[in-house]
Coordinates of C-alpha atoms in Angstrom, one line a residue:
M98 CA -31.4 -7.2 5.3
T99 CA -30.4 -6.6 2.4
E100 CA -29.4 -9.1 0.3
V101 CA -26.0 -10.4 -1.3
R102 CA -26.2 -11.1 -4.9
K103 CA -24.6 -13.8 -5.4
G104 CA -23.4 -15.4 -9.6
Q105 CA -20.0 -14.9 -10.7
A106 CA -17.3 -16.9 -8.6
P107 CA -15.5 -18.6 -10.9
A108 CA -15.6 -22.7 -10.5
T109 CA -12.3 -24.3 -8.5
L110 CA -9.9 -25.5 -10.5
E111 CA -9.4 -29.1 -12.1
R112 CA -6.8 -31.3 -10.4
A113 CA -4.9 -30.8 -14.2
D114 CA -5.3 -27.0 -14.7
F115 CA -4.1 -26.9 -10.6
H116 CA -1.2 -29.4 -11.7
E117 CA 0.3 -26.8 -14.6
R118 CA -0.2 -23.7 -12.2
F119 CA 1.6 -25.2 -9.5
M120 CA 4.5 -26.3 -11.9
D121 CA 5.0 -22.7 -13.5
S122 CA 7.1 -21.6 -10.5
Y123 CA 9.5 -24.9 -11.1
H124 CA 10.2 -24.4 -14.8
D125 CA 14.0 -24.7 -14.9
P126 CA 14.8 -27.7 -15.5
A127 CA 17.2 -27.8 -12.4
F128 CA 13.7 -28.6 -10.1
R129 CA 13.9 -31.9 -12.2
A130 CA 15.7 -33.5 -9.6
E131 CA 13.4 -32.9 -7.4
S132 CA 10.2 -33.8 -9.2
Q133 CA 9.2 -36.8 -6.1
A134 CA 8.9 -34.1 -4.0
L135 CA 7.7 -31.9 -5.4
A136 CA 4.5 -33.7 -5.9
R137 CA 4.6 -34.8 -2.4
I138 CA 4.3 -30.8 -1.6
E139 CA 1.6 -30.3 -4.6
L140 CA -0.7 -32.7 -2.8
I141 CA -0.1 -30.7 -0.2
A142 CA -1.2 -27.6 -1.8
W143 CA -4.1 -29.2 -3.3
D144 CA -5.5 -30.1 -0.8
A145 CA -4.6 -26.8 1.2
Y146 CA -6.8 -25.5 -2.2
Q147 CA -9.8 -27.8 -2.3
R148 CA -10.3 -27.4 1.8
G149 CA -9.7 -22.9 1.6
R150 CA -7.3 -23.3 4.1
K151 CA -6.5 -19.4 3.7
A152 CA -5.5 -18.7 6.9
P153 CA -3.7 -22.2 8.3
I154 CA -2.3 -21.3 11.9
T155 CA -4.8 -19.3 14.0
R156 CA -5.6 -18.1 17.6
K157 CA -8.9 -17.0 19.5
A158 CA -8.8 -13.6 19.5
G159 CA -8.8 -12.7 22.8
P160 CA -9.7 -9.8 25.1
G161 CA -10.9 -6.7 23.0
Y162 CA -12.7 -8.3 20.5
A163 CA -16.1 -8.3 20.0
D164 CA -16.3 -11.9 19.5
P165 CA -12.8 -13.2 21.9
D166 CA -13.0 -17.0 20.7
Y167 CA -12.9 -16.3 17.2
E168 CA -9.8 -18.1 16.0
L169 CA -7.8 -15.6 13.9
S170 CA -5.0 -16.0 11.6
V171 CA -1.7 -15.6 13.2
D172 CA -0.4 -13.4 11.1
W173 CA -3.2 -10.6 11.1
L174 CA -2.5 -10.0 14.9
E175 CA 0.8 -9.9 14.7
A176 CA 0.3 -7.4 11.7
K177 CA -2.3 -5.1 14.6
D178 CA 0.5 -5.6 17.2
R179 CA 3.0 -3.7 15.4
I180 CA 0.3 -0.8 13.4
E181 CA -1.3 -0.6 17.1
R182 CA 2.8 -0.2 18.6
A183 CA 3.6 2.5 15.8
Q184 CA 0.6 4.5 15.9
T185 CA 1.5 4.7 20.1
I186 CA 5.5 5.3 19.3
W187 CA 4.1 8.4 16.4
G188 CA 1.5 10.2 18.6
S189 CA 4.5 10.3 21.5
S190 CA 6.1 13.5 22.0
A191 CA 9.0 12.3 22.6
T192 CA 9.8 10.3 19.7
P193 CA 11.9 11.7 17.0
S194 CA 9.9 13.8 13.6
R195 CA 9.9 10.8 10.5
V196 CA 9.0 10.9 7.7
L197 CA 7.9 8.3 4.8
L198 CA 9.5 9.3 2.0
I199 CA 7.9 6.6 -1.3
N200 CA 9.5 5.9 -4.6
G201 CA 6.2 5.4 -6.9
S202 CA 9.1 4.4 -10.1
P203 CA 9.0 0.5 -10.9
R204 CA 12.6 1.5 -12.7
N205 CA 16.0 0.5 -11.5
D206 CA 19.0 -0.4 -12.5
G207 CA 18.6 -4.0 -10.6
T208 CA 16.2 -5.5 -13.2
C209 CA 15.0 -5.1 -17.1
P210 CA 15.5 -1.1 -17.5
G211 CA 19.1 -0.9 -16.3
E212 CA 19.2 2.1 -15.0
M213 CA 17.9 4.2 -12.2
S214 CA 14.8 6.3 -12.0
K215 CA 14.3 9.7 -12.5
T216 CA 12.1 9.2 -9.6
Y217 CA 14.4 8.0 -7.6
R218 CA 17.1 10.6 -7.9
L219 CA 14.2 13.4 -6.7
L220 CA 13.7 11.7 -3.8
E221 CA 17.0 11.0 -2.6
I222 CA 17.3 15.8 -3.3
A223 CA 14.3 15.2 -1.0
R224 CA 16.2 12.7 1.6
K225 CA 19.1 15.9 2.2
V226 CA 17.2 18.0 3.2
I227 CA 14.5 16.1 5.2
E228 CA 18.4 14.7 7.0
S229 CA 20.1 18.1 7.5
Q230 CA 16.6 18.7 10.2
G231 CA 18.0 16.6 12.1
L232 CA 13.6 14.1 11.4
H233 CA 14.6 10.7 10.4
V234 CA 13.4 9.6 7.1
D235 CA 12.2 5.9 6.3
V236 CA 12.2 5.0 2.4
L237 CA 9.8 2.9 0.5
D238 CA 11.1 2.5 -2.2
L239 CA 8.1 0.7 -4.7
S240 CA 10.4 -0.5 -7.5
L241 CA 11.7 -3.5 -5.3
L242 CA 8.2 -5.2 -6.5
T243 CA 10.1 -5.2 -10.3
S244 CA 13.5 -6.4 -8.8
E245 CA 13.4 -8.6 -5.5
Y246 CA 13.3 -12.3 -5.3
G247 CA 8.7 -13.0 -3.3
R248 CA 7.9 -9.5 -3.1
H249 CA 4.5 -8.8 -4.0
I250 CA 2.3 -6.0 -3.1
H251 CA -0.8 -8.1 -4.6
P252 CA -4.6 -6.1 -5.5
C253 CA -7.6 -4.6 -3.0
K254 CA -10.8 -7.8 -3.3
A255 CA -12.2 -4.5 -3.1
C256 CA -14.2 -6.3 0.2
V257 CA -15.2 -2.2 1.4
S258 CA -17.5 -2.2 -1.7
T259 CA -19.9 -5.5 0.4
A260 CA -19.9 -2.9 3.6
M261 CA -17.2 -1.0 5.2
P262 CA -17.0 -3.8 8.2
L263 CA -15.9 -5.6 5.9
C264 CA -12.9 -4.1 5.2
H265 CA -10.9 -4.8 7.8
W266 CA -7.7 -2.8 9.2
P267 CA -4.8 -3.7 8.6
C268 CA -6.1 -6.0 5.8
S269 CA -7.2 -9.0 5.9
C270 CA -6.9 -10.4 2.6
Y271 CA -3.5 -11.4 2.8
P272 CA -2.0 -13.9 3.1
N273 CA -4.4 -16.6 1.6
H274 CA -2.0 -19.6 1.5
S275 CA -5.0 -22.1 -0.2
L276 CA -4.5 -19.5 -3.4
R277 CA -0.7 -19.2 -2.8
Q278 CA -1.6 -15.2 -2.7
T279 CA 1.2 -14.9 0.0
G280 CA 4.8 -13.0 -0.1
D281 CA 1.9 -10.0 0.6
W282 CA 3.9 -6.1 1.8
M283 CA 1.2 -4.7 2.7
N284 CA 1.5 -5.3 6.0
E285 CA 5.0 -4.0 6.5
I286 CA 4.0 -0.2 4.9
Y287 CA 1.1 0.0 7.6
E288 CA 3.0 -0.3 9.9
R289 CA 5.2 2.1 7.8
W290 CA 2.6 4.6 7.1
V291 CA 1.8 4.9 10.7
A292 CA 5.2 5.2 11.8
A293 CA 5.4 8.9 9.8
H294 CA 4.4 11.8 10.9
G295 CA 4.9 13.0 7.0
V296 CA 4.6 10.8 3.7
I297 CA 6.0 12.9 0.3
L298 CA 5.1 10.7 -2.8
F299 CA 7.4 10.5 -5.9
T300 CA 5.7 9.5 -9.1
P301 CA 6.9 9.3 -12.9
T302 CA 3.0 9.4 -15.0
H303 CA 2.2 6.9 -16.5
W304 CA -0.3 6.9 -19.3
Y305 CA -1.8 9.6 -17.7
Q306 CA -1.9 7.6 -14.2
A307 CA -0.1 6.5 -11.2
T308 CA 2.4 3.7 -11.6
S309 CA 1.2 0.1 -11.2
A310 CA 3.4 -0.5 -8.2
L311 CA 1.8 3.0 -6.8
K312 CA -1.7 2.4 -7.4
L313 CA -1.6 -1.0 -5.6
M314 CA -0.3 0.6 -2.9
I315 CA -3.1 2.7 -3.3
D316 CA -5.8 0.5 -3.3
R317 CA -4.7 -1.5 -0.5
L318 CA -5.0 1.5 1.6
V319 CA -8.8 1.9 1.4
C320 CA -8.6 0.2 4.5
A321 CA -7.0 2.9 6.6
D322 CA -9.9 4.9 5.5
G323 CA -12.9 4.2 8.0
G324 CA -11.3 0.4 7.8
N325 CA -13.0 -2.8 10.7
P326 CA -10.0 -2.7 13.5
D327 CA -12.4 -5.7 13.9
P328 CA -12.7 -8.6 12.1
T329 CA -14.6 -10.6 15.0
S330 CA -16.9 -7.8 14.0
T331 CA -17.9 -9.9 11.1
H332 CA -16.1 -13.2 11.9
G333 CA -14.1 -12.9 9.1
K334 CA -15.8 -12.7 5.6
K335 CA -19.6 -12.9 6.5
P336 CA -20.8 -10.4 4.5
E337 CA -24.2 -10.5 6.2
E338 CA -22.8 -9.9 9.0
A339 CA -21.0 -7.0 8.1
K340 CA -23.6 -5.3 5.6
A341 CA -25.4 -5.4 9.0
L342 CA -23.3 -3.6 11.1
E343 CA -22.5 -0.9 8.3
L344 CA -26.4 0.2 8.2
Q345 CA -26.9 0.3 12.2
G346 CA -24.6 3.6 11.3
W347 CA -20.2 3.0 10.8
N348 CA -18.0 6.0 11.9
Y349 CA -15.7 5.4 8.9
P350 CA -12.5 5.6 11.2
Q351 CA -9.7 8.0 9.4
H352 CA -6.0 5.6 11.0
L353 CA -4.0 7.6 9.3
K354 CA -5.4 11.0 10.2
G355 CA -3.2 13.9 10.9
R356 CA -0.2 12.9 8.8
A357 CA 1.2 15.7 7.0
Y358 CA 1.8 15.3 3.2
G359 CA 3.7 16.6 0.2
V360 CA 3.7 14.8 -3.8
V361 CA 6.0 15.5 -6.5
V362 CA 5.1 13.8 -10.0
H363 CA 6.8 14.0 -12.8
G364 CA 6.4 13.3 -16.3
D365 CA 7.8 14.1 -20.0
V366 CA 4.5 15.1 -21.8
A367 CA 1.3 15.3 -20.7
G368 CA -0.5 14.0 -17.9
V369 CA 1.3 15.3 -14.1
E370 CA -1.5 17.6 -13.5
G371 CA -4.4 15.1 -12.9
L372 CA -2.1 12.9 -11.7
R373 CA -0.6 15.4 -9.0
R374 CA -4.4 16.2 -8.5
I375 CA -6.0 12.5 -7.6
L376 CA -2.8 12.2 -5.3
C377 CA -3.6 15.1 -2.9
D378 CA -7.5 14.2 -3.7
W379 CA -6.9 10.9 -1.7
L380 CA -3.9 11.7 1.0
D381 CA -6.8 14.7 1.6
W382 CA -9.5 12.8 1.5
M383 CA -7.7 9.9 4.1
G384 CA -7.4 12.9 6.9
L385 CA -4.4 14.4 6.2
V386 CA -2.5 17.7 6.1
D387 CA -1.4 19.3 3.2
A388 CA 2.1 20.9 2.9
G389 CA 1.2 24.1 1.7
S390 CA 0.9 24.8 -2.4
K391 CA 4.8 24.7 -2.7
A392 CA 4.1 20.4 -1.9
R393 CA 2.5 19.8 -4.4
L394 CA 4.6 19.7 -7.6
D395 CA 4.5 18.5 -10.7
R396 CA 7.4 19.6 -13.4
Y397 CA 8.0 17.9 -16.6
I398 CA 11.6 16.4 -17.3
G399 CA 12.9 16.6 -21.1
Y400 CA 9.3 18.1 -22.3
Y401 CA 9.0 15.8 -25.9
E402 CA 12.5 15.1 -26.2
P403 CA 14.1 11.7 -25.8
Y404 CA 14.2 9.3 -23.4
A405 CA 17.8 8.7 -23.9
T406 CA 18.7 11.9 -22.2
S407 CA 16.1 12.3 -19.6
H408 CA 18.5 11.9 -17.2
E409 CA 20.9 14.8 -18.4
A410 CA 17.7 16.5 -19.1
L411 CA 17.6 16.7 -14.8
D412 CA 20.7 17.2 -14.7
A413 CA 20.3 20.7 -16.6
D414 CA 17.2 21.4 -14.9
S415 CA 18.2 23.0 -11.2
D416 CA 15.2 25.3 -10.7
L417 CA 12.8 21.2 -10.9
Q418 CA 15.9 20.1 -8.1
E419 CA 15.1 23.6 -5.7
E420 CA 10.9 22.7 -5.8
T421 CA 12.4 19.0 -4.7
R422 CA 14.1 20.7 -2.1
N423 CA 11.4 23.4 -0.6
V424 CA 8.8 20.4 -1.3
A425 CA 10.7 18.7 1.1
R426 CA 11.6 21.9 2.7
A427 CA 7.2 22.3 3.3
L428 CA 6.9 19.4 4.9
V429 CA 9.6 19.7 7.5
R430 CA 7.3 22.4 8.6
A431 CA 3.8 21.3 8.2
V432 CA 5.5 17.9 10.4
A433 CA 6.7 20.4 13.3
E434 CA 3.9 22.7 13.0
L435 CA 1.0 20.0 13.4
R436 CA 3.0 18.1 16.5
A437 CA 3.2 21.3 18.4
G438 CA -0.5 21.3 17.6
L439 CA -0.7 24.5 15.4
G440 CA -0.9 22.9 11.9
D441 CA -4.1 20.7 12.0
R442 CA -7.0 21.5 9.2
P443 CA -8.6 24.0 9.2
D444 CA -12.1 22.0 8.9
S445 CA -10.4 19.2 10.7
S446 CA -13.5 20.1 13.3
L447 CA -16.5 19.7 11.0
T448 CA -18.9 17.1 10.5
S449 CA -19.9 16.0 7.0
P450 CA -23.3 15.5 6.9
R451 CA -22.1 13.0 3.9
P452 CA -19.5 10.2 6.4
K453 CA -17.8 7.6 4.1

């Protein structure tokens, strides 16, 4: 058995420190009228924290799991059921084709910037093309992370780096009620990816890289590439069991394999080509199928021009607008070919000597 390394985890918070963090959410003086009620609620939260009640509502896993008697989080079980239903519907030839359009910009006119993003405008250009071809469009707007109450994507905890079977599909790290890591959006997002026959990512370039909102989603999708659909096989998060399971041989299931993709990356001075390549490599790795060279777009808007006039620069760039339409057109064709069994990746039947 390989050794499980320990020694990094911090000590639990002292009571006074817990109190300060708990009360951070109630800084508004309007809450002072309920100070006694908050004190009682804080005691419950403190008890949950000390006891580590990550999943306070559970039920037995039931038939079909390695350990049917293991108590699984009801949150996780419900998410798993929705994903399985979405996968079944996705695979039916009677299901209308569905495209997921993802806005990776954190900016919208309902929060601090006070103006909509150019990314969202490009998405809307593509949406019109796809809908005109009769496909259903689902828009995932990640700017809601910055503008909607209680909306979160919590960071990946990198379970996969301990052992792949410890990374559950869907992610079982959240919600963690004992740490107030709640309101996580990813269970809904997993379902929307599974339901899609095609996906287009739209994103600006932030410091040569993906936006923080988009990167949070990307990291939490690690469980879609090799993730373990049965947490009872590791009895939750037991690293010793997960390591043993991986060393017996793991098949790294690709839970999103076979969906078509396109990418639209824009920026103002640098980094668009690198980011476009990174995103395409990631989607390739997960088993998605690119919709061709015209579906992999990177362009500058208002190159080295003022940010203040960048929307006007997009207005004037009719070529970029048409290229964005071509991304959508290419994806529509790719979805049709894949669903007809004509467009799978040429190397799809090959077995990698380095599975991971």
